[in-house]
Coordinates of C-alpha atoms in Angstrom, one line a residue:
X1 CA 104.4 -316.9 155.0
X2 CA 102.3 -319.4 153.1
X3 CA 102.9 -317.3 149.9
X4 CA 106.6 -318.1 149.8
X5 CA 108.9 -321.1 150.3
X6 CA 112.6 -321.6 151.1
X7 CA 114.5 -323.4 148.3
X8 CA 118.2 -323.9 147.3
X9 CA 119.1 -321.2 144.7
X10 CA 121.8 -322.3 142.2
X11 CA 125.1 -320.7 143.2
X12 CA 123.5 -318.6 146.0
X13 CA 122.6 -321.1 148.7
X14 CA 119.2 -320.7 150.3
X15 CA 116.6 -318.3 148.7
X16 CA 112.9 -317.6 148.7
X17 CA 110.5 -318.2 145.8
X18 CA 106.9 -317.2 145.2
X19 CA 104.1 -319.7 145.7
X20 CA 101.6 -317.5 143.9
X21 CA 101.4 -314.6 141.5
X22 CA 102.1 -311.1 142.7
X23 CA 101.5 -307.8 140.9
X24 CA 103.5 -304.5 141.4
X25 CA 102.7 -303.1 144.8
X26 CA 101.5 -306.4 146.4
X27 CA 102.9 -307.1 149.9
X28 CA 104.5 -310.5 149.6
X29 CA 105.1 -310.7 153.4
X30 CA 105.4 -308.4 156.4
X31 CA 107.7 -309.3 159.3
X32 CA 108.2 -307.8 162.7
X33 CA 111.8 -307.6 164.0
X34 CA 113.2 -310.5 165.9
X35 CA 115.2 -307.9 167.7
X36 CA 116.0 -304.2 167.0
X37 CA 117.9 -301.3 168.6
X38 CA 118.3 -297.5 168.0
X39 CA 121.7 -296.3 167.0
X40 CA 123.9 -295.0 169.8
X41 CA 124.0 -291.4 168.5
X42 CA 120.1 -291.2 168.4
X43 CA 119.0 -293.0 171.6
X44 CA 117.5 -289.8 173.0
X45 CA 115.7 -288.5 169.9
X46 CA 114.2 -291.7 168.4
X47 CA 111.5 -293.9 170.0
X48 CA 113.0 -297.3 171.0
X49 CA 109.7 -299.1 170.0
X50 CA 108.5 -297.6 166.7
X51 CA 111.8 -295.9 165.7
X52 CA 110.1 -292.6 164.9
X53 CA 112.0 -289.3 165.5
X54 CA 110.2 -287.1 168.0
X55 CA 111.0 -283.8 169.7
X56 CA 109.8 -284.9 173.1
X57 CA 110.2 -288.4 174.3
X58 CA 109.3 -290.2 177.6
X59 CA 112.4 -291.6 179.3
X60 CA 112.4 -294.9 181.1
X61 CA 112.4 -294.0 184.8
X62 CA 114.5 -297.1 185.7
X63 CA 117.5 -297.1 183.4
X64 CA 117.2 -293.5 182.2
X65 CA 118.4 -294.7 178.8
X66 CA 115.4 -295.9 176.8
X67 CA 113.1 -293.3 175.3
X68 CA 109.5 -293.7 174.0
X69 CA 106.9 -291.7 172.1
X70 CA 104.3 -292.3 174.9
X71 CA 103.1 -294.9 177.4
X72 CA 101.7 -297.0 174.6
X73 CA 105.1 -297.4 173.1
X74 CA 106.7 -297.9 176.5
X75 CA 104.3 -300.7 177.4
X76 CA 104.8 -302.4 174.0
X77 CA 108.6 -302.4 174.6
X78 CA 108.6 -303.8 178.1
X79 CA 109.0 -307.5 177.2
X80 CA 112.2 -306.7 175.2
X81 CA 113.4 -303.9 177.5
X82 CA 112.9 -305.6 180.9
X83 CA 116.2 -307.6 181.0
X84 CA 118.0 -304.8 179.2
X85 CA 116.8 -302.2 181.7
X86 CA 118.0 -304.2 184.7
X87 CA 121.4 -305.0 183.0
X88 CA 122.0 -301.3 182.1
X89 CA 121.3 -300.3 185.7
X90 CA 123.8 -302.9 187.0
X91 CA 126.4 -302.2 184.3
X92 CA 126.2 -298.4 185.1
X93 CA 125.8 -297.4 181.4
X94 CA 124.3 -298.6 178.2
X95 CA 126.7 -300.6 175.9
X96 CA 127.0 -299.9 172.1
X97 CA 124.3 -300.8 169.6
X98 CA 125.9 -304.1 168.6
X99 CA 126.1 -305.3 172.2
X100 CA 122.6 -304.2 172.9
X101 CA 121.3 -306.0 169.8
X102 CA 123.2 -309.2 170.5
X103 CA 121.8 -309.1 174.1
X104 CA 118.2 -308.6 172.9
X105 CA 118.6 -311.6 170.5
X106 CA 120.0 -313.8 173.3
X107 CA 117.3 -312.8 175.8
X108 CA 114.7 -313.7 173.2
X109 CA 116.4 -317.1 172.8
X110 CA 116.5 -317.5 176.6
X111 CA 112.7 -316.9 176.6
X112 CA 111.6 -318.8 173.5
X113 CA 114.5 -321.2 172.7
X114 CA 116.7 -321.1 169.6
X115 CA 114.3 -323.0 167.3
X116 CA 111.8 -321.5 164.9
X117 CA 109.9 -318.6 166.2
X118 CA 106.3 -318.0 165.2
X119 CA 106.1 -316.9 161.6
X120 CA 109.8 -317.5 161.0
X121 CA 111.0 -319.8 158.1
X122 CA 114.5 -320.1 159.6
X123 CA 116.0 -319.9 163.1
X124 CA 118.8 -317.6 164.3
X125 CA 121.0 -320.6 164.5
X126 CA 120.6 -321.2 160.7
X127 CA 121.4 -317.7 159.6
X128 CA 124.8 -317.1 157.8
X129 CA 127.4 -315.5 160.0
X130 CA 130.4 -315.4 157.5
X131 CA 132.8 -315.3 160.5
X132 CA 135.2 -317.5 158.5
X133 CA 135.4 -314.8 155.9
X134 CA 136.3 -312.0 158.3
X135 CA 139.6 -310.2 157.7
X136 CA 142.1 -309.4 160.5
X137 CA 140.5 -306.1 161.4
X138 CA 137.0 -307.6 161.5
X139 CA 138.2 -310.4 163.7
X140 CA 139.7 -307.8 166.2
X141 CA 136.3 -306.0 166.2
X142 CA 134.5 -309.3 166.8
X143 CA 136.8 -310.2 169.7
X144 CA 136.3 -306.7 171.3
X145 CA 132.5 -307.0 170.9
X146 CA 132.4 -310.5 172.5
X147 CA 134.5 -309.2 175.4
X148 CA 132.2 -306.2 175.9
X149 CA 129.2 -308.4 175.7
X150 CA 130.5 -310.7 178.4
X151 CA 131.1 -307.7 180.7
X152 CA 127.5 -306.5 180.1
X153 CA 125.7 -309.9 180.1
X154 CA 124.2 -310.6 183.6
X155 CA 125.5 -313.7 185.4
X156 CA 121.9 -314.8 186.3
X157 CA 120.9 -315.0 182.6
X158 CA 121.4 -318.1 180.5
X159 CA 125.1 -318.4 179.6
X160 CA 126.2 -319.0 176.0
X161 CA 129.5 -320.3 174.7
X162 CA 132.0 -318.1 173.0
X163 CA 131.4 -319.8 169.6
X164 CA 127.6 -319.1 169.8
X165 CA 128.1 -315.5 170.9
X166 CA 130.5 -315.0 167.9
X167 CA 127.9 -316.5 165.6
X168 CA 125.3 -314.0 166.8
X169 CA 127.7 -311.1 166.2
X170 CA 128.5 -312.5 162.8
X171 CA 124.7 -312.7 162.0
X172 CA 124.4 -309.0 163.0
X173 CA 127.3 -308.0 160.9
X174 CA 126.0 -309.4 157.6
X175 CA 122.2 -309.5 158.3
X176 CA 121.5 -306.4 160.3
X177 CA 118.8 -304.5 158.5
X178 CA 118.8 -300.7 158.5
X179 CA 115.8 -299.1 160.1
X180 CA 114.8 -295.6 159.0
X181 CA 112.7 -292.8 160.6
X182 CA 109.1 -292.1 159.6
X183 CA 110.4 -289.8 156.8
X184 CA 112.4 -292.7 155.3
X185 CA 115.4 -290.4 154.9
X186 CA 117.6 -291.1 157.9
X187 CA 118.9 -294.4 159.2
X188 CA 118.1 -294.6 162.9
X189 CA 118.6 -298.2 164.0
X190 CA 119.4 -301.8 163.1
X191 CA 117.3 -304.9 163.4
X192 CA 117.3 -308.7 162.6
X193 CA 114.5 -310.0 160.3
X194 CA 115.2 -313.8 159.7
X195 CA 112.8 -314.2 156.8
X196 CA 114.1 -311.2 155.0
X197 CA 117.6 -312.6 155.4
X198 CA 116.6 -315.5 153.0
X199 CA 115.9 -313.1 150.1
X200 CA 118.9 -313.0 147.8
X201 CA 120.4 -310.0 146.0
X202 CA 119.9 -308.9 142.4
X203 CA 121.0 -305.5 141.2
X204 CA 117.7 -305.2 139.2
X205 CA 115.4 -306.9 141.7
X206 CA 111.7 -307.9 141.5
X207 CA 111.0 -306.8 145.1
X208 CA 111.8 -303.9 147.5
X209 CA 111.9 -303.8 151.3
X210 CA 110.2 -301.0 153.1
X211 CA 110.4 -300.3 156.8
X212 CA 107.0 -299.4 158.3
X213 CA 107.2 -297.7 161.7
X214 CA 103.7 -298.9 162.6
X215 CA 100.9 -296.8 164.1
X216 CA 100.0 -296.5 167.8
X217 CA 97.9 -293.3 167.4
X218 CA 94.4 -295.0 167.3
X219 CA 92.5 -294.7 170.6
X220 CA 91.7 -298.4 170.7
X221 CA 94.7 -300.7 170.7
X222 CA 93.0 -303.2 168.3
X223 CA 93.7 -300.7 165.5
X224 CA 97.4 -300.4 166.3
X225 CA 99.9 -301.7 163.9
X226 CA 103.4 -302.9 164.9
X227 CA 106.8 -301.8 163.5
X228 CA 107.7 -304.2 160.7
X229 CA 109.4 -304.6 157.3
X230 CA 107.3 -305.2 154.2
X231 CA 108.6 -307.1 151.1
X232 CA 106.7 -305.6 148.2
X233 CA 106.6 -306.7 144.5
X234 CA 108.1 -304.2 142.0
X235 CA 107.0 -306.1 138.9
X236 CA 104.8 -309.0 138.1
X237 CA 106.1 -312.2 139.8
X238 CA 104.9 -315.6 138.7
X239 CA 104.6 -318.7 140.9
X240 CA 108.1 -320.4 141.2
X241 CA 110.0 -317.1 140.5
X242 CA 112.9 -316.4 142.9
X243 CA 112.3 -313.3 145.0
X244 CA 115.2 -310.7 145.0
X245 CA 116.0 -307.4 146.5
X246 CA 119.0 -305.1 146.0
X247 CA 121.5 -304.9 148.9
X248 CA 123.2 -301.8 147.4
X249 CA 122.2 -298.7 145.5
X250 CA 122.0 -299.3 141.8
X251 CA 123.6 -295.9 141.1
X252 CA 127.1 -297.3 140.6
X253 CA 128.8 -299.1 137.7
X254 CA 128.7 -302.9 137.9
X255 CA 132.4 -303.3 138.9
X256 CA 131.9 -300.9 141.9
X257 CA 128.7 -302.7 143.0
X258 CA 130.4 -306.0 142.8
X259 CA 133.3 -304.8 144.9
X260 CA 130.9 -303.4 147.5
X261 CA 128.9 -306.6 147.6
X262 CA 132.1 -308.7 147.9
X263 CA 133.5 -306.5 150.7
X264 CA 130.2 -306.3 152.7
X265 CA 128.4 -309.5 152.0
X266 CA 131.2 -311.9 150.9
X267 CA 129.7 -313.0 147.5
X268 CA 130.4 -312.4 143.8
X269 CA 127.3 -310.9 142.1
X270 CA 126.5 -312.6 138.9
X271 CA 123.2 -311.0 138.1
X272 CA 122.4 -310.2 134.5
X273 CA 123.1 -306.4 135.0
X274 CA 126.6 -307.1 136.4
X275 CA 127.5 -309.8 133.8
X276 CA 126.4 -307.7 130.9
X277 CA 127.4 -304.4 132.5
X278 CA 123.9 -303.0 131.7
X279 CA 123.5 -299.3 132.1
X280 CA 127.3 -298.8 132.8
X281 CA 127.5 -296.9 129.5
X282 CA 124.8 -294.4 130.7
X283 CA 126.5 -294.0 134.1
X284 CA 129.9 -293.2 132.5
X285 CA 128.4 -291.2 129.6
X286 CA 130.4 -288.3 128.1
X287 CA 129.3 -285.6 125.7
X288 CA 129.0 -286.8 122.1
X289 CA 129.2 -285.1 118.7
X290 CA 131.9 -282.7 117.3
X291 CA 132.9 -281.5 120.8
X292 CA 133.4 -285.0 122.2
X293 CA 136.1 -284.7 124.9
X294 CA 139.4 -286.7 124.8
X295 CA 139.8 -289.7 127.2
X296 CA 142.5 -287.6 129.1
X297 CA 140.0 -284.7 129.6
X298 CA 137.3 -287.1 130.9
X299 CA 139.8 -288.7 133.3
X300 CA 140.8 -285.3 134.7
X301 CA 137.1 -284.2 135.2
X302 CA 136.2 -287.5 136.9
X303 CA 139.1 -287.1 139.3
X304 CA 138.2 -283.5 139.9
X305 CA 134.6 -284.6 140.7
X306 CA 135.9 -287.3 143.1
X307 CA 138.1 -284.8 144.9
X308 CA 135.3 -282.2 145.1
X309 CA 132.8 -284.8 146.5
X310 CA 135.3 -285.5 149.3
X311 CA 135.7 -281.7 150.1
X312 CA 131.9 -281.3 150.0
X313 CA 131.4 -284.1 152.5
X314 CA 133.8 -282.3 154.9
X315 CA 132.0 -279.0 154.4
X316 CA 128.6 -280.6 155.0
X317 CA 129.8 -282.2 158.3
X318 CA 130.9 -278.7 159.4
X319 CA 127.6 -277.1 158.2
X320 CA 129.3 -274.8 155.7
X321 CA 126.4 -275.0 153.2
X322 CA 127.3 -271.8 151.2
X323 CA 130.7 -273.3 150.7
X324 CA 129.1 -276.5 149.5
X325 CA 127.0 -274.6 146.9
X326 CA 130.1 -272.7 145.7
X327 CA 132.0 -276.0 145.2
X328 CA 129.0 -277.6 143.4
X329 CA 128.8 -274.7 141.0
X330 CA 132.5 -274.8 140.2
X331 CA 132.4 -278.6 139.7
X332 CA 129.3 -278.3 137.4
X333 CA 131.2 -275.8 135.3
X334 CA 133.9 -278.3 134.7
X335 CA 131.5 -281.3 134.3
X336 CA 128.9 -279.8 131.9
X337 CA 131.1 -279.6 128.7
X338 CA 132.6 -283.0 129.3
X339 CA 130.2 -285.4 131.1
X340 CA 126.9 -286.8 129.7
X341 CA 123.5 -286.0 131.4
X342 CA 123.4 -289.5 133.0
X343 CA 127.0 -289.6 134.2
X344 CA 126.9 -290.6 137.9
X345 CA 129.5 -287.9 139.0
X346 CA 127.3 -285.2 137.4
X347 CA 124.2 -286.7 139.0
X348 CA 125.8 -286.8 142.5
X349 CA 126.8 -283.1 142.3
X350 CA 123.3 -282.2 141.0
X351 CA 121.7 -284.1 143.9
X352 CA 123.8 -282.3 146.6
X353 CA 123.4 -278.9 145.0
X354 CA 119.6 -279.2 144.8
X355 CA 119.2 -280.4 148.4
X356 CA 121.5 -277.8 149.9
X357 CA 120.1 -274.9 147.8
X358 CA 116.5 -275.9 148.9
X359 CA 117.7 -275.7 152.5
X360 CA 119.1 -272.3 151.8
X361 CA 115.7 -271.2 150.3
X362 CA 117.3 -270.7 146.8
X363 CA 114.4 -272.7 145.2
X364 CA 114.6 -271.6 141.6
X365 CA 118.3 -272.7 141.1
X366 CA 117.6 -275.8 143.2
X367 CA 114.6 -276.7 141.0
X368 CA 116.7 -276.5 137.8
X369 CA 119.3 -278.9 139.3
X370 CA 116.7 -281.2 140.7
X371 CA 115.0 -281.5 137.3
X372 CA 118.2 -282.5 135.6
X373 CA 119.0 -285.0 138.4
X374 CA 115.6 -286.6 138.0
X375 CA 115.8 -286.8 134.2
X376 CA 119.1 -288.7 134.6
X377 CA 117.8 -291.0 137.3
X378 CA 114.7 -291.9 135.2
X379 CA 117.1 -293.3 132.5
X380 CA 119.1 -295.4 135.0
X381 CA 116.9 -296.7 137.9
X382 CA 114.2 -299.3 137.7
X383 CA 110.9 -297.4 137.1
X384 CA 109.6 -298.6 140.5
X385 CA 112.7 -297.9 142.5
X386 CA 112.0 -296.5 146.0
X387 CA 115.1 -294.2 145.9
X388 CA 113.9 -292.8 142.5
X389 CA 110.5 -292.2 144.0
X390 CA 112.0 -290.3 146.9
X391 CA 114.2 -288.2 144.6
X392 CA 111.2 -287.3 142.4
X393 CA 109.2 -286.3 145.4
X394 CA 112.0 -284.0 146.7
X395 CA 112.3 -282.5 143.2
X396 CA 108.5 -281.9 143.1
X397 CA 108.5 -280.2 146.4
X398 CA 111.4 -278.0 145.3
X399 CA 109.6 -276.9 142.2
X400 CA 106.4 -276.3 144.2
X401 CA 108.4 -274.0 146.6
X402 CA 109.9 -272.2 143.6
X403 CA 106.4 -271.4 142.3
X404 CA 106.7 -273.7 139.3
X405 CA 103.4 -275.3 140.0
X406 CA 102.9 -277.2 136.7
X407 CA 106.3 -278.9 136.9
X408 CA 105.9 -279.4 140.7
X409 CA 102.5 -281.0 140.5
X410 CA 103.7 -283.3 137.6
X411 CA 106.7 -284.5 139.6
X412 CA 104.6 -285.0 142.8
X413 CA 102.2 -287.2 140.8
X414 CA 105.0 -289.2 139.3
X415 CA 106.5 -289.7 142.8
X416 CA 103.1 -290.7 144.2
X417 CA 102.7 -293.4 141.5
X418 CA 106.1 -294.9 142.3
X419 CA 105.6 -294.7 146.1
X420 CA 102.2 -296.4 145.9
X421 CA 104.0 -299.4 144.6
X422 CA 107.2 -299.2 146.8
X423 CA 105.7 -298.0 150.1
X424 CA 101.9 -298.6 149.7
X425 CA 99.0 -296.3 150.3
X426 CA 99.1 -296.5 154.2
X427 CA 102.8 -295.6 154.6
X428 CA 103.3 -292.1 156.3
X429 CA 105.4 -290.9 153.4
X430 CA 102.7 -291.9 150.8
X431 CA 100.0 -290.2 152.9
X432 CA 102.1 -287.0 153.1
X433 CA 102.6 -287.1 149.4
X434 CA 98.8 -287.6 148.8
X435 CA 98.2 -284.4 150.7
X436 CA 100.7 -282.6 148.6
X437 CA 99.2 -284.0 145.4
X438 CA 95.7 -282.7 146.3
X439 CA 97.1 -279.3 147.3
X440 CA 99.2 -278.8 144.2
X441 CA 96.3 -280.0 142.0
X442 CA 94.1 -277.3 143.6
X443 CA 96.8 -274.7 143.1
X444 CA 97.3 -275.8 139.5
X445 CA 93.6 -275.4 138.7
X446 CA 93.8 -271.9 140.1
X447 CA 97.0 -271.2 138.1
X448 CA 95.3 -272.4 134.8
X449 CA 92.2 -270.2 135.4
X450 CA 94.1 -267.0 136.3
X451 CA 97.9 -267.0 136.3
X452 CA 98.2 -263.4 137.5
X453 CA 95.8 -264.0 140.4
X454 CA 97.6 -267.2 141.4
X455 CA 100.9 -265.5 141.8
X456 CA 99.3 -262.5 143.6
X457 CA 97.7 -264.9 146.1
X458 CA 100.9 -266.9 146.4
X459 CA 102.9 -263.8 147.2
X460 CA 100.3 -262.7 149.8
X461 CA 100.3 -266.1 151.4
X462 CA 104.1 -266.2 151.6
X463 CA 104.2 -262.7 153.2
X464 CA 101.8 -263.7 155.9
X465 CA 103.4 -267.0 156.5
X466 CA 106.5 -267.9 158.5
X467 CA 109.2 -269.1 156.1
X468 CA 109.2 -272.9 156.1
X469 CA 112.7 -274.1 156.4
X470 CA 113.5 -277.3 154.5
X471 CA 115.1 -280.2 156.5
X472 CA 118.8 -279.6 157.1
X473 CA 120.8 -281.6 154.5
X474 CA 122.1 -284.8 155.9
X475 CA 125.6 -286.0 155.2
X476 CA 124.4 -289.5 154.9
X477 CA 123.4 -291.2 151.7
X478 CA 119.9 -292.8 151.7
X479 CA 119.7 -295.6 154.2
X480 CA 121.1 -298.8 152.7
X481 CA 119.3 -302.1 153.0
X482 CA 121.6 -303.8 155.4
X483 CA 123.5 -302.0 158.2
X484 CA 127.3 -302.5 158.2
X485 CA 129.3 -301.5 161.3
X486 CA 131.8 -298.8 160.3

């Protein structure tokens, strides 16, 4: 942590600033979790140590609750799981994720004290809890969590006062970091990373945070890497510059982002992009020229889009994917004569349509929507945005599956360039993408030498190969930076 220092940021409280120069893709710091837990709904399909999704997991023989990839992950977890294991057995069942995370934090405090842990710039005691800003509903939830915690917490463990327990739950509420699976697409858990909590928000940040599940596959444990977050530079950072990350997805107009930040994190965003409403015009774009629609028509189409998105969410939850496609097509027919190519409501429908059509093996139509979505995203997002990189990667894979090898390879190369900066060369997603880049490059050479032969070989390969089903569309948006209890 010698490359950063804590300072008082004007109007923001504590923040972190760089002590040296960083270039795009540099790791500013990596930080293991102070404490972390798997979400309640995924405890049997996600490893409780590295947070990777696995088909077969080893179950803890004592509590029958915790699951692990293998004995290596199980041994690595024992220090944090030991007290939890005993408490779950005595309690009769595992409590909710919030209670489990609070308990893990307090068992660590019991072991190490509440002062600064090794490598931490701040202690748990010094983290913001925002309990004083809680509304009535949040206070009720806090009270219920404290009561549930007291029922679960063993009497032989160190006893904490009600105020301190409330502080820990407040810290979890506003500082809990979302942990994703190894594909980076699904949120699978929540953790506390004290150093990361010191990095302030900016809608157009100079850093990004990536969760790395670590690697325990090497035969010798000296080559193992632990689960951690990495703060990576997105642009050149000079000594003395404040470090910033975005707490919310940029794909929203400034007013909506400000509302979301106020509701979830209790502060008013005054970054340059919010103050000057930069890119809002693109996100609300309408068709220009002689056929420019009236304000009333735009309002009607936007409302229709919002209503359709709600219906789509319900249909996706029920797995009615053909119905989702039908609704997307109907919505696009209404949107296309009215909304501009970068309008966020058009982009949201294009994103859903391309994802669901890929799952249904309708790759050509999916590729068309994916290309339009990516063209819009490129004009809105920071060029090194991680979500942009993931979207470009998905579009590239869709084009590849559709047999559009030139466009597919181009998109995969673009995605690889972005993810090298946001995720780094050793991240599993980047490694997978490198394999795809090499494969598509080889296929592209074959295509350029003999187009007819390429398609013949592709057709023969597809006939002899079991159809590869794309991942089932998730109803979740991409994992946000910080986890907020619903």
